[in-house]
Each structure stands twice: as structure tokens, then as C-alpha cells.
CSV table of C-alpha atoms in Angstrom, one decimal:
chain,number,residue,atom,x,y,z
C,1,UNK,CA,-0.5,-13.2,17.6
C,2,UNK,CA,-0.3,-9.4,18.9
C,3,UNK,CA,2.5,-6.8,17.2
C,4,UNK,CA,3.7,-6.2,20.9
C,5,UNK,CA,4.2,-10.1,21.1
C,6,UNK,CA,5.6,-10.3,17.9
C,7,UNK,CA,8.4,-7.2,18.7
C,8,UNK,CA,9.3,-9.0,21.3
C,9,UNK,CA,10.6,-12.4,20.0
C,10,UNK,CA,12.6,-11.3,17.0
C,11,UNK,CA,14.0,-8.8,18.4
C,12,UNK,CA,13.7,-7.9,22.3
C,13,UNK,CA,17.5,-10.0,23.8
C,14,UNK,CA,16.0,-9.1,28.3
C,15,UNK,CA,17.4,-5.3,26.7
C,16,UNK,CA,13.3,-4.7,26.9
C,17,UNK,CA,15.0,-2.9,23.3
C,18,UNK,CA,11.4,-3.6,21.0
C,19,UNK,CA,7.9,-1.6,22.0
C,20,UNK,CA,5.0,-0.6,20.2
C,21,UNK,CA,4.2,2.6,19.9
C,22,UNK,CA,1.2,3.8,21.8
C,23,UNK,CA,0.8,6.0,19.3
C,24,UNK,CA,1.0,4.8,16.8
C,25,UNK,CA,-1.5,1.4,16.0
C,26,UNK,CA,1.0,-1.2,14.9
C,27,UNK,CA,3.7,1.0,14.5
C,28,UNK,CA,6.9,-1.1,16.4
C,29,UNK,CA,10.0,0.4,17.5
C,30,UNK,CA,13.0,-1.3,17.8
C,31,UNK,CA,16.2,0.0,20.2
C,32,UNK,CA,19.5,-0.7,18.2
C,33,UNK,CA,18.6,-3.1,15.7
C,34,UNK,CA,21.0,-0.8,13.4
C,35,UNK,CA,24.8,-0.2,14.0
C,36,UNK,CA,25.8,3.1,14.4
C,37,UNK,CA,27.2,2.9,11.0
C,38,UNK,CA,24.2,1.6,9.0
C,39,UNK,CA,22.0,3.8,10.3
C,40,UNK,CA,24.5,7.1,9.0
C,41,UNK,CA,24.4,5.7,6.2
C,42,UNK,CA,20.3,4.6,5.8
C,43,UNK,CA,20.2,8.7,7.0
C,44,UNK,CA,22.6,10.1,4.0
C,45,UNK,CA,20.7,8.1,2.0
C,46,UNK,CA,17.7,9.2,2.7
C,47,UNK,CA,18.5,13.1,2.5
C,48,UNK,CA,20.7,12.3,-1.0
C,49,UNK,CA,16.9,11.4,-2.3
C,50,UNK,CA,15.9,14.6,-1.0
C,51,UNK,CA,12.3,13.4,0.5
C,52,UNK,CA,13.1,15.6,3.7
C,53,UNK,CA,14.0,18.4,1.8
C,54,UNK,CA,10.5,20.1,1.3
C,55,UNK,CA,7.4,20.7,2.9
C,56,UNK,CA,5.4,18.6,1.2
C,57,UNK,CA,6.6,15.3,1.2
C,58,UNK,CA,3.0,13.2,1.0
C,59,UNK,CA,3.5,12.4,-3.2
C,60,UNK,CA,6.0,10.2,-3.8
C,61,UNK,CA,5.6,8.5,-7.4
C,62,UNK,CA,8.7,6.4,-8.8
C,63,UNK,CA,11.1,3.5,-8.1
C,64,UNK,CA,12.4,2.9,-5.0
C,65,UNK,CA,16.0,3.1,-3.8
C,66,UNK,CA,18.4,0.6,-3.6
C,67,UNK,CA,18.0,1.8,0.2
C,68,UNK,CA,15.1,1.2,0.8
C,69,UNK,CA,14.6,-1.7,-1.2
C,70,UNK,CA,17.6,-3.5,0.6
C,71,UNK,CA,16.1,-2.1,4.5
C,72,UNK,CA,12.1,-3.5,3.5
C,73,UNK,CA,14.2,-6.5,1.7
C,74,UNK,CA,16.3,-7.3,5.5
C,75,UNK,CA,13.1,-6.8,7.1
C,76,UNK,CA,11.0,-9.5,4.6
C,77,UNK,CA,13.6,-12.0,5.2
C,78,UNK,CA,13.2,-11.3,9.0
C,79,UNK,CA,9.7,-12.0,9.3
C,80,UNK,CA,9.5,-14.3,6.9
C,81,UNK,CA,12.9,-16.6,8.5
C,82,UNK,CA,10.7,-16.7,12.1
C,83,UNK,CA,8.0,-17.3,10.8
C,84,UNK,CA,5.3,-14.1,11.5
C,85,UNK,CA,5.0,-13.6,7.6
C,86,UNK,CA,3.7,-16.6,5.6
C,87,UNK,CA,3.8,-16.2,1.5
C,88,UNK,CA,0.3,-16.1,1.0
C,89,UNK,CA,-0.5,-13.4,3.8
C,90,UNK,CA,2.2,-11.0,1.8
C,91,UNK,CA,-0.4,-8.6,-0.2
C,92,UNK,CA,0.2,-4.9,-1.5
C,93,UNK,CA,-0.4,-2.1,0.5
C,94,UNK,CA,-2.9,-0.1,-0.1
C,95,UNK,CA,-2.5,3.5,-2.3
C,96,UNK,CA,-3.3,5.2,0.7
C,97,UNK,CA,-0.2,3.1,3.2
C,98,UNK,CA,2.4,3.3,0.3
C,99,UNK,CA,5.5,6.0,-0.1
């Protein structure tokens, strides 16, 4: 199944909120997945980490913050619960794919 079909199957509820980015292969855009409060909280957590505060944000070593782990876990549970990803398919990312 292609990326667009998976995204639409997981998130789309006839409002056309799920779409695949035409510019970045494999990137899906899901509007309204987070509530306003969740989005505000997530952005505040990112700002506290100061990941976007400098011009050189290419390298970041160490543990991921709790908000990133929670977001990743929520996405993983959603994908697994719908059968889109099997445990055997999950592989650690290559170095250039990591945050």
C-alpha cells in the first residue's frame, strides 16, 4: 500500500485532512491530528529544548526529551493498532535519518 493510502486510511474522515507532501517523498501531512492545546504544548516543549533557537540545528546528541518520546509512541501505537506496521518491519533509523 502506498504512503497516501495509508495516511488516508488512518486519518481521513471525509474531510480531506490527510495528504502526502508533493515536495518530500514519504512525508504525510495530517491536519487537525493534534488539538490546539496539544499543539501549543508540543511547540512549547520544542522551544524549551532550544532546538530552533540557533542557526546550526543539524546535530543533536543525547536522549530525546519526554515530549518527543510520547509523540513517537503515540504515532507507533496508531500505526501498529491499524496493522500498517508489523514489529518485524520496525528497524532503527540510519544515522542520517535521526534527529
